[in-house]
mmCIF file of C-alpha atoms in Angstrom:
data_model
loop_
_atom_site.group_PDB
_atom_site.id
_atom_site.type_symbol
_atom_site.label_atom_id
_atom_site.label_comp_id
_atom_site.label_asym_id
_atom_site.label_seq_id
_atom_site.Cartn_x
_atom_site.Cartn_y
_atom_site.Cartn_z
ATOM 1 C CA MET A 1 -13.575 49.904 -44.428
ATOM 2 C CA LEU A 2 -11.220 46.789 -43.838
ATOM 3 C CA VAL A 3 -7.679 47.275 -44.220
ATOM 4 C CA THR A 4 -6.442 46.194 -47.921
ATOM 5 C CA MET A 5 -2.647 45.115 -48.808
ATOM 6 C CA GLU A 6 -2.304 48.369 -50.264
ATOM 7 C CA LEU A 7 -0.661 49.452 -46.842
ATOM 8 C CA ALA A 8 3.243 49.409 -46.690
ATOM 9 C CA GLU A 9 4.582 45.667 -46.471
ATOM 10 C CA SER A 10 6.000 46.919 -42.865
ATOM 11 C CA ALA A 11 2.944 48.600 -41.441
ATOM 12 C CA LEU A 12 0.297 46.731 -39.452
ATOM 13 C CA GLN A 13 -2.169 45.188 -41.954
ATOM 14 C CA SER A 14 -5.250 45.059 -39.398
ATOM 15 C CA ILE A 15 -5.481 44.653 -35.754
ATOM 16 C CA LEU A 16 -5.510 40.856 -36.707
ATOM 17 C CA ASP A 17 -1.973 40.969 -37.976
ATOM 18 C CA GLN A 18 -1.488 39.468 -34.628
ATOM 19 C CA ASP A 19 -0.521 36.258 -32.688
ATOM 20 C CA LEU A 20 -3.317 34.394 -31.682
ATOM 21 C CA TYR A 21 -2.078 34.087 -28.153
ATOM 22 C CA LYS A 22 -1.749 38.123 -27.906
ATOM 23 C CA PHE A 23 -5.688 38.201 -27.982
ATOM 24 C CA CYS A 24 -6.128 35.047 -25.618
ATOM 25 C CA MET A 25 -3.756 37.136 -23.050
ATOM 26 C CA GLN A 26 -5.477 40.131 -23.332
ATOM 27 C CA GLN A 27 -8.895 38.417 -22.569
ATOM 28 C CA THR A 28 -7.134 36.646 -19.466
ATOM 29 C CA VAL A 29 -5.478 39.878 -18.234
ATOM 30 C CA LEU A 30 -8.728 42.384 -18.507
ATOM 31 C CA GLU A 31 -10.452 39.356 -16.360
ATOM 32 C CA HIS A 32 -7.901 38.744 -13.290
ATOM 33 C CA TYR A 33 -5.796 42.260 -13.967
ATOM 34 C CA PRO A 34 -7.788 44.996 -15.333
ATOM 35 C CA ASP A 35 -6.023 47.709 -13.468
ATOM 36 C CA VAL A 36 -2.179 46.728 -13.229
ATOM 37 C CA ILE A 37 0.286 49.162 -14.631
ATOM 38 C CA VAL A 38 3.200 47.311 -16.818
ATOM 39 C CA GLU A 39 6.231 48.354 -18.463
ATOM 40 C CA TYR A 40 8.189 46.112 -21.616
ATOM 41 C CA GLY A 41 11.371 46.347 -23.047
ATOM 42 C CA PHE A 42 13.122 46.071 -26.215
ATOM 43 C CA ILE A 43 15.610 43.843 -26.708
ATOM 44 C CA ASN A 44 18.589 43.357 -29.561
ATOM 45 C CA ARG A 45 20.318 40.422 -28.592
ATOM 46 C CA ASP A 46 22.796 41.129 -31.406
ATOM 47 C CA PRO A 47 24.680 43.934 -30.314
ATOM 48 C CA SER A 48 26.150 44.323 -33.947
ATOM 49 C CA MET A 49 22.487 45.419 -35.739
ATOM 50 C CA ARG A 50 22.617 48.812 -36.090
ATOM 51 C CA PHE A 51 19.801 50.834 -37.398
ATOM 52 C CA ASN A 52 20.374 54.239 -39.367
ATOM 53 C CA GLN A 53 17.838 57.154 -39.626
ATOM 54 C CA ALA A 54 15.893 55.591 -42.655
ATOM 55 C CA ALA A 55 15.108 52.658 -40.796
ATOM 56 C CA PHE A 56 14.155 54.568 -37.473
ATOM 57 C CA THR A 57 11.976 57.106 -39.795
ATOM 58 C CA GLN A 58 10.206 54.333 -41.283
ATOM 59 C CA LEU A 59 9.428 52.477 -38.046
ATOM 60 C CA GLN A 60 7.913 56.066 -36.409
ATOM 61 C CA LYS A 61 5.784 56.228 -39.416
ATOM 62 C CA ASP A 62 4.694 52.584 -38.637
ATOM 63 C CA ILE A 63 4.049 52.892 -35.066
ATOM 64 C CA ALA A 64 2.510 56.242 -35.807
ATOM 65 C CA HIS A 65 0.128 54.103 -38.068
ATOM 66 C CA MET A 66 -1.429 52.144 -35.313
ATOM 67 C CA GLU A 67 -3.283 54.681 -34.091
ATOM 68 C CA HIS A 68 -5.406 54.295 -37.055
ATOM 69 C CA THR A 69 -5.688 50.652 -37.096
ATOM 70 C CA THR A 70 -8.829 49.069 -35.148
ATOM 71 C CA ALA A 71 -11.075 46.217 -35.014
ATOM 72 C CA THR A 72 -13.770 46.268 -37.692
ATOM 73 C CA ASN A 73 -16.977 44.340 -37.411
ATOM 74 C CA LYS A 74 -15.988 41.673 -40.068
ATOM 75 C CA ASP A 75 -13.055 41.359 -37.779
ATOM 76 C CA ILE A 76 -15.129 40.957 -34.558
ATOM 77 C CA GLU A 77 -17.574 38.624 -36.485
ATOM 78 C CA TYR A 78 -14.539 36.601 -37.716
ATOM 79 C CA LEU A 79 -12.962 36.154 -34.327
ATOM 80 C CA LYS A 80 -16.760 35.460 -32.601
ATOM 81 C CA HIS A 81 -17.238 32.023 -35.346
ATOM 82 C CA THR A 82 -13.510 30.833 -35.614
ATOM 83 C CA CYS A 83 -12.304 31.269 -31.666
ATOM 84 C CA PRO A 84 -15.379 30.359 -29.608
ATOM 85 C CA TYR A 85 -13.043 30.898 -26.563
ATOM 86 C CA LEU A 86 -12.808 34.662 -26.962
ATOM 87 C CA SER A 87 -15.986 35.520 -24.622
ATOM 88 C CA ALA A 88 -18.648 38.239 -25.583
ATOM 89 C CA GLU A 89 -17.284 40.459 -22.959
ATOM 90 C CA TYR A 90 -13.923 40.818 -24.262
ATOM 91 C CA LEU A 91 -14.930 40.877 -28.260
ATOM 92 C CA GLN A 92 -16.737 44.040 -26.568
ATOM 93 C CA PHE A 93 -13.658 45.351 -25.631
ATOM 94 C CA LEU A 94 -12.100 45.163 -28.367
ATOM 95 C CA ALA A 95 -14.109 46.255 -30.501
ATOM 96 C CA SER A 96 -13.817 49.177 -28.739
ATOM 97 C CA TYR A 97 -9.784 49.087 -28.329
ATOM 98 C CA ARG A 98 -7.942 51.739 -29.864
ATOM 99 C CA PHE A 99 -4.172 51.788 -29.911
ATOM 100 C CA ASN A 100 -2.516 54.985 -28.443
ATOM 101 C CA PRO A 101 1.333 54.920 -29.441
ATOM 102 C CA THR A 102 2.105 58.536 -28.800
ATOM 103 C CA VAL A 103 1.196 58.180 -24.988
ATOM 104 C CA ASP A 104 2.207 54.416 -25.015
ATOM 105 C CA ILE A 105 5.307 54.201 -26.807
ATOM 106 C CA ALA A 106 8.524 56.023 -26.206
ATOM 107 C CA CYS A 107 11.386 55.120 -28.827
ATOM 108 C CA SER A 108 14.950 56.990 -29.716
ATOM 109 C CA LEU A 109 17.725 55.716 -31.463
ATOM 110 C CA ASP A 110 21.199 56.378 -29.934
ATOM 111 C CA GLU A 111 24.168 57.801 -31.840
ATOM 112 C CA MET A 112 25.646 54.711 -32.302
ATOM 113 C CA GLY A 113 22.540 53.404 -33.859
ATOM 114 C CA ALA A 114 20.920 51.326 -31.201
ATOM 115 C CA LEU A 115 17.688 51.500 -30.937
ATOM 116 C CA GLU A 116 16.000 51.954 -27.856
ATOM 117 C CA LEU A 117 11.913 51.200 -27.028
ATOM 118 C CA LYS A 118 10.189 51.344 -24.015
ATOM 119 C CA ILE A 119 5.983 50.373 -23.917
ATOM 120 C CA MET A 120 4.325 52.027 -20.734
ATOM 121 C CA GLY A 121 0.489 51.993 -19.947
ATOM 122 C CA LYS A 122 -2.245 49.713 -18.479
ATOM 123 C CA TRP A 123 -1.534 46.077 -18.888
ATOM 124 C CA THR A 124 -5.106 45.350 -20.867
ATOM 125 C CA GLN A 125 -4.266 48.373 -23.472
ATOM 126 C CA VAL A 126 -0.360 47.852 -24.436
ATOM 127 C CA ILE A 127 -0.243 43.907 -24.647
ATOM 128 C CA LEU A 128 -1.087 44.493 -27.943
ATOM 129 C CA TYR A 129 1.929 46.377 -29.054
ATOM 130 C CA GLU A 130 4.643 43.730 -28.790
ATOM 131 C CA ILE A 131 4.529 41.342 -32.332
ATOM 132 C CA PRO A 132 3.489 44.119 -34.477
ATOM 133 C CA LEU A 133 5.968 46.156 -33.255
ATOM 134 C CA LEU A 134 8.897 43.412 -33.508
ATOM 135 C CA SER A 135 7.590 42.890 -37.022
ATOM 136 C CA MET A 136 7.942 46.474 -37.421
ATOM 137 C CA ILE A 137 11.686 46.532 -36.308
ATOM 138 C CA SER A 138 12.801 43.655 -38.699
ATOM 139 C CA SER A 139 10.857 45.403 -41.854
ATOM 140 C CA ALA A 140 12.546 48.695 -41.148
ATOM 141 C CA TYR A 141 15.537 47.208 -40.528
ATOM 142 C CA PHE A 142 15.639 44.969 -43.680
ATOM 143 C CA SER A 143 14.289 47.985 -45.591
ATOM 144 C CA HIS A 144 16.689 49.879 -44.924
ATOM 145 C CA VAL A 145 20.196 48.512 -43.193
ATOM 146 C CA ASP A 146 21.071 45.306 -44.357
ATOM 147 C CA THR A 147 19.438 45.157 -48.224
ATOM 148 C CA ASP A 148 21.922 43.157 -49.437
ATOM 149 C CA TRP A 149 18.752 40.023 -50.125
ATOM 150 C CA ASN A 150 15.893 39.375 -51.951
ATOM 151 C CA TYR A 151 12.688 37.505 -52.907
ATOM 152 C CA THR A 152 14.502 35.109 -55.165
ATOM 153 C CA GLY A 153 13.394 31.447 -54.587
ATOM 154 C CA GLN A 154 11.739 31.943 -51.289
ATOM 155 C CA LEU A 155 8.560 30.223 -52.796
ATOM 156 C CA GLU A 156 9.770 27.206 -53.855
ATOM 157 C CA LYS A 157 12.092 27.018 -50.299
ATOM 158 C CA ILE A 158 8.977 27.391 -48.099
ATOM 159 C CA THR A 159 7.140 24.732 -50.210
ATOM 160 C CA ALA A 160 10.100 22.364 -50.153
ATOM 161 C CA LYS A 161 10.285 22.788 -46.670
ATOM 162 C CA GLY A 162 6.730 22.275 -45.824
ATOM 163 C CA SER A 163 6.641 19.260 -47.969
ATOM 164 C CA GLN A 164 9.640 17.800 -46.495
ATOM 165 C CA LEU A 165 7.298 17.982 -42.939
ATOM 166 C CA VAL A 166 4.151 16.679 -44.539
ATOM 167 C CA ASP A 167 5.881 13.454 -45.837
ATOM 168 C CA ALA A 168 7.684 13.129 -42.679
ATOM 169 C CA SER A 169 4.364 12.887 -41.163
ATOM 170 C CA CYS A 170 4.797 15.800 -39.199
ATOM 171 C CA GLU A 171 1.856 18.042 -37.873
ATOM 172 C CA PHE A 172 3.098 22.126 -37.683
ATOM 173 C CA ALA A 173 2.117 25.769 -37.672
ATOM 174 C CA GLU A 174 3.320 29.140 -38.816
ATOM 175 C CA PHE A 175 4.788 31.180 -36.217
ATOM 176 C CA GLY A 176 6.802 33.497 -37.598
ATOM 177 C CA THR A 177 5.132 37.108 -37.301
ATOM 178 C CA ARG A 178 7.600 38.790 -34.451
ATOM 179 C CA ARG A 179 10.364 38.106 -36.607
ATOM 180 C CA ARG A 180 9.221 38.084 -40.306
ATOM 181 C CA ARG A 181 11.700 39.908 -42.924
ATOM 182 C CA ASP A 182 8.575 41.996 -43.995
ATOM 183 C CA PHE A 183 4.610 41.360 -44.293
ATOM 184 C CA LYS A 184 5.136 40.326 -47.900
ATOM 185 C CA THR A 185 7.933 36.984 -46.841
ATOM 186 C CA GLN A 186 5.016 35.917 -44.184
ATOM 187 C CA ASN A 187 2.245 36.421 -46.867
ATOM 188 C CA MET A 188 4.156 34.369 -49.144
ATOM 189 C CA VAL A 189 4.968 31.345 -46.930
ATOM 190 C CA VAL A 190 1.360 31.394 -45.290
ATOM 191 C CA CYS A 191 -0.585 31.046 -48.607
ATOM 192 C CA ALA A 192 2.116 28.499 -49.747
ATOM 193 C CA LEU A 193 1.774 26.310 -46.374
ATOM 194 C CA SER A 194 -2.245 26.630 -47.232
ATOM 195 C CA GLN A 195 -1.588 24.944 -50.651
ATOM 196 C CA LEU A 196 0.466 22.210 -49.534
ATOM 197 C CA HIS A 197 0.202 18.423 -50.995
ATOM 198 C CA CYS A 198 -1.575 16.094 -48.927
ATOM 199 C CA GLY A 199 0.530 13.708 -46.896
ATOM 200 C CA PRO A 200 1.167 12.037 -43.578
ATOM 201 C CA GLY A 201 1.705 15.192 -41.690
ATOM 202 C CA GLN A 202 -0.065 18.496 -42.391
ATOM 203 C CA CYS A 203 0.516 22.185 -41.647
ATOM 204 C CA ILE A 204 -2.338 23.127 -39.014
ATOM 205 C CA GLY A 205 -2.308 26.386 -38.964
ATOM 206 C CA THR A 206 -1.053 30.025 -38.582
ATOM 207 C CA SER A 207 0.024 32.351 -35.260
ATOM 208 C CA ASN A 208 -1.137 35.052 -37.344
ATOM 209 C CA VAL A 209 -5.302 35.824 -37.448
ATOM 210 C CA TYR A 210 -5.305 38.224 -40.431
ATOM 211 C CA LEU A 211 -3.311 35.189 -42.327
ATOM 212 C CA ALA A 212 -5.492 32.895 -41.048
ATOM 213 C CA ARG A 213 -8.580 34.647 -42.215
ATOM 214 C CA LYS A 214 -7.179 35.629 -45.839
ATOM 215 C CA TYR A 215 -6.025 31.654 -46.558
ATOM 216 C CA ASN A 216 -8.985 30.111 -44.437
ATOM 217 C CA MET A 217 -6.377 28.302 -42.254
ATOM 218 C CA LYS A 218 -6.830 28.014 -38.595
ATOM 219 C CA PRO A 219 -5.409 30.548 -36.129
ATOM 220 C CA VAL A 220 -3.191 28.634 -33.426
ATOM 221 C CA GLY A 221 -0.786 30.105 -30.605
ATOM 222 C CA THR A 222 -0.689 28.739 -27.090
ATOM 223 C CA VAL A 223 0.410 31.387 -24.166
ATOM 224 C CA GLY A 224 3.085 33.762 -23.436
ATOM 225 C CA HIS A 225 5.611 34.146 -20.892
ATOM 226 C CA GLU A 226 4.789 37.232 -19.704
ATOM 227 C CA TRP A 227 1.372 35.629 -18.494
ATOM 228 C CA THR A 228 3.523 33.350 -15.875
ATOM 229 C CA MET A 229 6.436 36.604 -15.677
ATOM 230 C CA ALA A 230 3.413 38.755 -14.220
ATOM 231 C CA ILE A 231 1.767 36.452 -12.022
ATOM 232 C CA ALA A 232 4.933 35.699 -10.026
ATOM 233 C CA ALA A 233 6.078 39.326 -9.650
ATOM 234 C CA LEU A 234 1.969 40.146 -8.575
ATOM 235 C CA GLU A 235 1.494 37.705 -6.645
ATOM 236 C CA GLY A 236 4.828 37.656 -5.195
ATOM 237 C CA THR A 237 5.795 33.655 -5.751
ATOM 238 C CA TYR A 238 8.551 32.300 -7.971
ATOM 239 C CA GLU A 239 7.585 29.101 -6.314
ATOM 240 C CA ASN A 240 4.303 28.968 -7.057
ATOM 241 C CA GLY A 241 3.874 30.847 -10.271
ATOM 242 C CA ASN A 242 3.189 28.883 -12.734
ATOM 243 C CA SER A 243 0.488 26.960 -10.819
ATOM 244 C CA LEU A 244 -1.642 30.058 -10.218
ATOM 245 C CA ALA A 245 -0.745 31.171 -14.055
ATOM 246 C CA LEU A 246 -1.789 27.763 -14.762
ATOM 247 C CA ARG A 247 -4.664 27.851 -12.584
ATOM 248 C CA LYS A 248 -5.829 31.336 -13.966
ATOM 249 C CA TRP A 249 -5.475 30.294 -17.505
ATOM 250 C CA HIS A 250 -7.626 27.365 -16.667
ATOM 251 C CA ALA A 251 -10.331 29.414 -15.185
ATOM 252 C CA THR A 252 -10.692 31.853 -18.108
ATOM 253 C CA PHE A 253 -10.717 28.807 -20.910
ATOM 254 C CA LYS A 254 -11.927 26.326 -19.345
ATOM 255 C CA GLY A 255 -9.650 23.872 -21.274
ATOM 256 C CA SER A 256 -9.479 25.573 -24.667
ATOM 257 C CA LEU A 257 -5.930 26.511 -25.034
ATOM 258 C CA GLY A 258 -4.413 23.943 -23.219
ATOM 259 C CA ILE A 259 -0.800 23.805 -23.590
ATOM 260 C CA ALA A 260 1.401 24.984 -20.728
ATOM 261 C CA LEU A 261 4.749 26.688 -21.582
ATOM 262 C CA THR A 262 7.324 24.879 -19.275
ATOM 263 C CA ASP A 263 10.372 27.376 -19.258
ATOM 264 C CA THR A 264 9.473 30.314 -17.685
ATOM 265 C CA PHE A 265 11.248 29.967 -14.817
ATOM 266 C CA GLY A 266 13.389 26.638 -15.733
ATOM 267 C CA THR A 267 11.538 23.477 -16.362
ATOM 268 C CA THR A 268 12.367 21.626 -12.754
ATOM 269 C CA ALA A 269 10.070 24.618 -11.482
ATOM 270 C CA PHE A 270 7.410 23.901 -13.785
ATOM 271 C CA PHE A 271 6.974 20.055 -13.245
ATOM 272 C CA ALA A 272 6.903 20.979 -9.641
ATOM 273 C CA ASN A 273 3.873 23.148 -9.857
ATOM 274 C CA PHE A 274 2.667 20.459 -12.622
ATOM 275 C CA ASP A 275 0.886 17.923 -10.510
ATOM 276 C CA ARG A 276 -1.749 15.266 -11.262
ATOM 277 C CA GLN A 277 -4.720 17.738 -11.149
ATOM 278 C CA LEU A 278 -3.274 20.066 -13.230
ATOM 279 C CA ALA A 279 -1.491 18.244 -15.915
ATOM 280 C CA SER A 280 -5.104 16.291 -16.462
ATOM 281 C CA LEU A 281 -6.531 19.844 -16.779
ATOM 282 C CA TYR A 282 -3.893 20.660 -19.727
ATOM 283 C CA ALA A 283 -3.900 19.054 -23.028
ATOM 284 C CA GLY A 284 0.219 18.877 -23.132
ATOM 285 C CA VAL A 285 3.074 21.234 -22.664
ATOM 286 C CA ARG A 286 5.477 23.646 -24.906
ATOM 287 C CA HIS A 287 9.226 23.343 -25.106
ATOM 288 C CA ASP A 288 10.835 27.365 -25.836
ATOM 289 C CA SER A 289 14.296 26.793 -24.810
ATOM 290 C CA GLY A 290 17.362 23.915 -23.749
ATOM 291 C CA ASP A 291 17.415 20.723 -24.836
ATOM 292 C CA PRO A 292 14.526 19.113 -27.186
ATOM 293 C CA PHE A 293 15.687 15.628 -26.752
ATOM 294 C CA GLN A 294 15.843 15.695 -22.959
ATOM 295 C CA PHE A 295 13.037 17.354 -22.344
ATOM 296 C CA ILE A 296 10.992 14.477 -23.925
ATOM 297 C CA GLU A 297 12.839 12.185 -21.706
ATOM 298 C CA ARG A 298 11.542 14.936 -18.901
ATOM 299 C CA VAL A 299 7.910 14.645 -20.099
ATOM 300 C CA HIS A 300 7.931 11.345 -20.338
ATOM 301 C CA ALA A 301 9.158 10.713 -16.872
ATOM 302 C CA HIS A 302 6.818 13.566 -15.172
ATOM 303 C CA TYR A 303 3.914 11.988 -16.839
ATOM 304 C CA THR A 304 4.350 8.614 -15.779
ATOM 305 C CA LYS A 305 5.628 9.584 -12.366
ATOM 306 C CA ILE A 306 1.748 11.519 -11.533
ATOM 307 C CA GLY A 307 0.235 8.523 -13.539
ATOM 308 C CA ILE A 308 -0.829 9.667 -16.517
ATOM 309 C CA SER A 309 -0.079 7.987 -19.897
ATOM 310 C CA PRO A 310 2.262 10.323 -21.817
ATOM 311 C CA ALA A 311 0.665 8.667 -24.844
ATOM 312 C CA THR A 312 -2.406 10.852 -24.560
ATOM 313 C CA LYS A 313 -0.494 14.210 -24.173
ATOM 314 C CA THR A 314 1.198 16.513 -26.462
ATOM 315 C CA ILE A 315 4.353 18.139 -26.966
ATOM 316 C CA VAL A 316 4.849 21.344 -28.763
ATOM 317 C CA PHE A 317 8.017 22.503 -29.874
ATOM 318 C CA SER A 318 8.657 25.829 -30.689
ATOM 319 C CA ASP A 319 11.868 26.657 -30.224
ATOM 320 C CA GLY A 320 14.823 27.567 -33.304
ATOM 321 C CA LEU A 321 13.112 24.556 -35.778
ATOM 322 C CA ASP A 322 14.046 24.059 -38.998
ATOM 323 C CA PRO A 323 12.659 20.614 -40.554
ATOM 324 C CA GLU A 324 15.858 18.666 -40.204
ATOM 325 C CA LYS A 325 15.308 18.994 -36.701
ATOM 326 C CA ALA A 326 11.980 18.806 -36.452
ATOM 327 C CA ILE A 327 12.315 15.578 -38.113
ATOM 328 C CA ARG A 328 14.792 14.332 -35.871
ATOM 329 C CA VAL A 329 12.566 15.722 -32.843
ATOM 330 C CA LYS A 330 9.844 13.641 -33.968
ATOM 331 C CA LYS A 331 10.955 10.607 -34.265
ATOM 332 C CA TYR A 332 12.439 10.654 -30.717
ATOM 333 C CA CYS A 333 9.113 11.551 -29.447
ATOM 334 C CA ALA A 334 7.683 8.220 -31.277
ATOM 335 C CA GLU A 335 10.259 6.434 -28.967
ATOM 336 C CA TYR A 336 8.768 7.730 -26.285
ATOM 337 C CA ALA A 337 5.265 7.454 -27.622
ATOM 338 C CA VAL A 338 4.474 11.150 -26.885
ATOM 339 C CA ASN A 339 2.692 13.183 -29.512
ATOM 340 C CA CYS A 340 4.317 16.020 -30.769
ATOM 341 C CA SER A 341 3.761 19.032 -32.823
ATOM 342 C CA PHE A 342 6.094 21.985 -34.061
ATOM 343 C CA GLY A 343 5.504 26.240 -34.284
ATOM 344 C CA ILE A 344 8.224 27.321 -36.932
ATOM 345 C CA GLY A 345 8.536 30.949 -36.814
ATOM 346 C CA THR A 346 11.998 32.459 -37.955
ATOM 347 C CA ASN A 347 12.967 29.717 -40.388
ATOM 348 C CA PHE A 348 9.845 30.310 -42.171
ATOM 349 C CA THR A 349 9.884 33.877 -42.463
ATOM 350 C CA ASN A 350 13.346 35.101 -42.172
ATOM 351 C CA ASP A 351 15.720 32.255 -43.935
ATOM 352 C CA PHE A 352 17.175 34.226 -46.671
ATOM 353 C CA LEU A 353 20.785 33.989 -48.708
ATOM 354 C CA CYS A 354 22.529 37.109 -49.691
ATOM 355 C CA ALA A 355 21.793 38.939 -52.733
ATOM 356 C CA SER A 356 25.662 39.686 -53.566
ATOM 357 C CA ASP A 357 26.906 36.000 -52.873
ATOM 358 C CA PRO A 358 24.050 33.319 -52.524
ATOM 359 C CA THR A 359 26.489 31.242 -50.512
ATOM 360 C CA LYS A 360 26.000 33.199 -47.316
ATOM 361 C CA GLN A 361 23.156 33.394 -45.141
ATOM 362 C CA SER A 362 21.593 36.720 -44.522
ATOM 363 C CA LYS A 363 21.945 36.797 -40.938
ATOM 364 C CA ALA A 364 17.924 37.300 -39.464
ATOM 365 C CA ALA A 365 17.125 39.568 -36.642
ATOM 366 C CA ASN A 366 17.458 38.468 -33.269
ATOM 367 C CA ILE A 367 15.083 40.372 -31.300
ATOM 368 C CA VAL A 368 12.554 40.764 -28.445
ATOM 369 C CA ILE A 369 10.254 42.596 -26.662
ATOM 370 C CA LYS A 370 10.084 41.570 -22.747
ATOM 371 C CA LEU A 371 7.831 42.638 -19.502
ATOM 372 C CA LEU A 372 9.796 44.375 -17.389
ATOM 373 C CA LYS A 373 7.675 45.514 -14.647
ATOM 374 C CA CYS A 374 4.153 44.861 -13.028
ATOM 375 C CA GLY A 375 3.245 47.985 -11.280
ATOM 376 C CA ASP A 376 6.193 48.294 -8.839
ATOM 377 C CA LYS A 377 7.740 44.807 -9.106
ATOM 378 C CA TYR A 378 10.087 43.941 -11.584
ATOM 379 C CA CYS A 379 9.680 40.394 -13.923
ATOM 380 C CA VAL A 380 11.924 38.267 -14.671
ATOM 381 C CA LYS A 381 12.241 35.194 -16.951
ATOM 382 C CA LEU A 382 14.763 32.087 -15.835
ATOM 383 C CA SER A 383 14.938 30.023 -19.357
ATOM 384 C CA ASP A 384 16.512 26.573 -19.778
ATOM 385 C CA VAL A 385 19.644 28.395 -21.375
ATOM 386 C CA THR A 386 20.898 31.285 -19.563
ATOM 387 C CA SER A 387 21.638 33.750 -22.047
ATOM 388 C CA LYS A 388 17.939 33.911 -22.779
ATOM 389 C CA HIS A 389 17.444 34.824 -18.720
ATOM 390 C CA THR A 390 15.463 38.681 -18.974
ATOM 391 C CA GLY A 391 15.171 41.112 -16.613
ATOM 392 C CA ASN A 392 16.487 43.246 -14.070
ATOM 393 C CA ALA A 393 19.901 41.958 -12.557
ATOM 394 C CA CYS A 394 19.137 41.853 -9.085
ATOM 395 C CA GLU A 395 15.630 40.591 -8.978
ATOM 396 C CA VAL A 396 17.061 38.002 -11.653
ATOM 397 C CA GLU A 397 19.842 37.045 -9.074
ATOM 398 C CA ARG A 398 17.259 37.211 -6.421
ATOM 399 C CA ALA A 399 14.776 34.509 -8.233
ATOM 400 C CA GLN A 400 17.378 32.150 -8.750
ATOM 401 C CA THR A 401 18.780 32.277 -4.983
ATOM 402 C CA SER A 402 15.099 31.584 -4.172
ATOM 403 C CA LEU A 403 14.200 28.802 -6.332
ATOM 404 C CA THR A 404 17.681 26.831 -5.655
ATOM 405 C CA LYS A 405 17.368 27.498 -2.328
ATOM 406 C CA LEU A 406 14.066 25.085 -3.170
ATOM 407 C CA GLY A 407 15.677 22.458 -5.115
ATOM 408 C CA LEU A 408 13.835 24.081 -8.178
ATOM 409 C CA LEU A 409 16.361 25.400 -10.459
ATOM 410 C CA ASP A 410 19.233 23.333 -12.472
#
């Protein structure tokens, strides 16, 4: 039976209430690493964000509900016709897929209100938890802890933001599932974006597959850091982790979903791996940390150096964007004759004012779930922003030392 809007706004609405790239990564894992055991961990980047018992109880209820969320025949048919890069073998796997949260998830709340959450199991089984769990955590927090907000002006706000981007000739997508305040907010946002006026720019889709189907939009996505993090750990190389991840991804998708993520181990290490052959196979690159203007310059220089016209490639920007920043970045891309598009998340689905004082911003959650281990190997991420480094401290130091000695880390 198709899940309806009668579900609680905090709950997973459908198995398709998920970012597209998670399904894509699940397919690559099924093909290349079907038996690997992994561990993920929840990271709260804002220590002041504490939970109460009511929020934790809601979260537990929503997690338990996942056991009843499965792919319907209609879901599989939709993916088959809308996402032809998803293989028949994978769709058969997804059709029989079941969440098993009582086995896969360990979740607790300490006496100080700090949430602890771990996900453990076979990678093919547990890869789909991250995005729903983050959205559930945010929803629980804003339902029971920080309640000084309301939906007043949200529809007008997202319509104005979308119109501003369209009028500035920006191509952009909604990337807000993981950071949404709740499902109602994201539903409102995607609905409004689907009805924007025609102009020189356009909203090209949403990362949320359920809402893409609901509003007849294109489901869009690239790839997550965990793919490269895992391969570097499993294959024992930070130096060549990017190239191995890119080659395996291309082997699965044959050019579809051809945007390469650049900052898993810093962009210097990425560009060292991104030779002419690989760059020719990929439609472009994604910026997710660091200075976007310097990144444009580096991308232009790299493509030029390896004999590829930057004008034939695209940069997808997805790091902390709002319309004003996206427009500035677009203008700078134009100076370097590089195509660009934008994935906007938190600013679309978690941009609220305090109800008690509308002159103050209601702070959005700053939470992530990251891959910690593959088998007995630690996984790390060395972002272009040091504060976003994740992983076991000793392994982070080892990776930094290894790449620094090779001249691959700024």
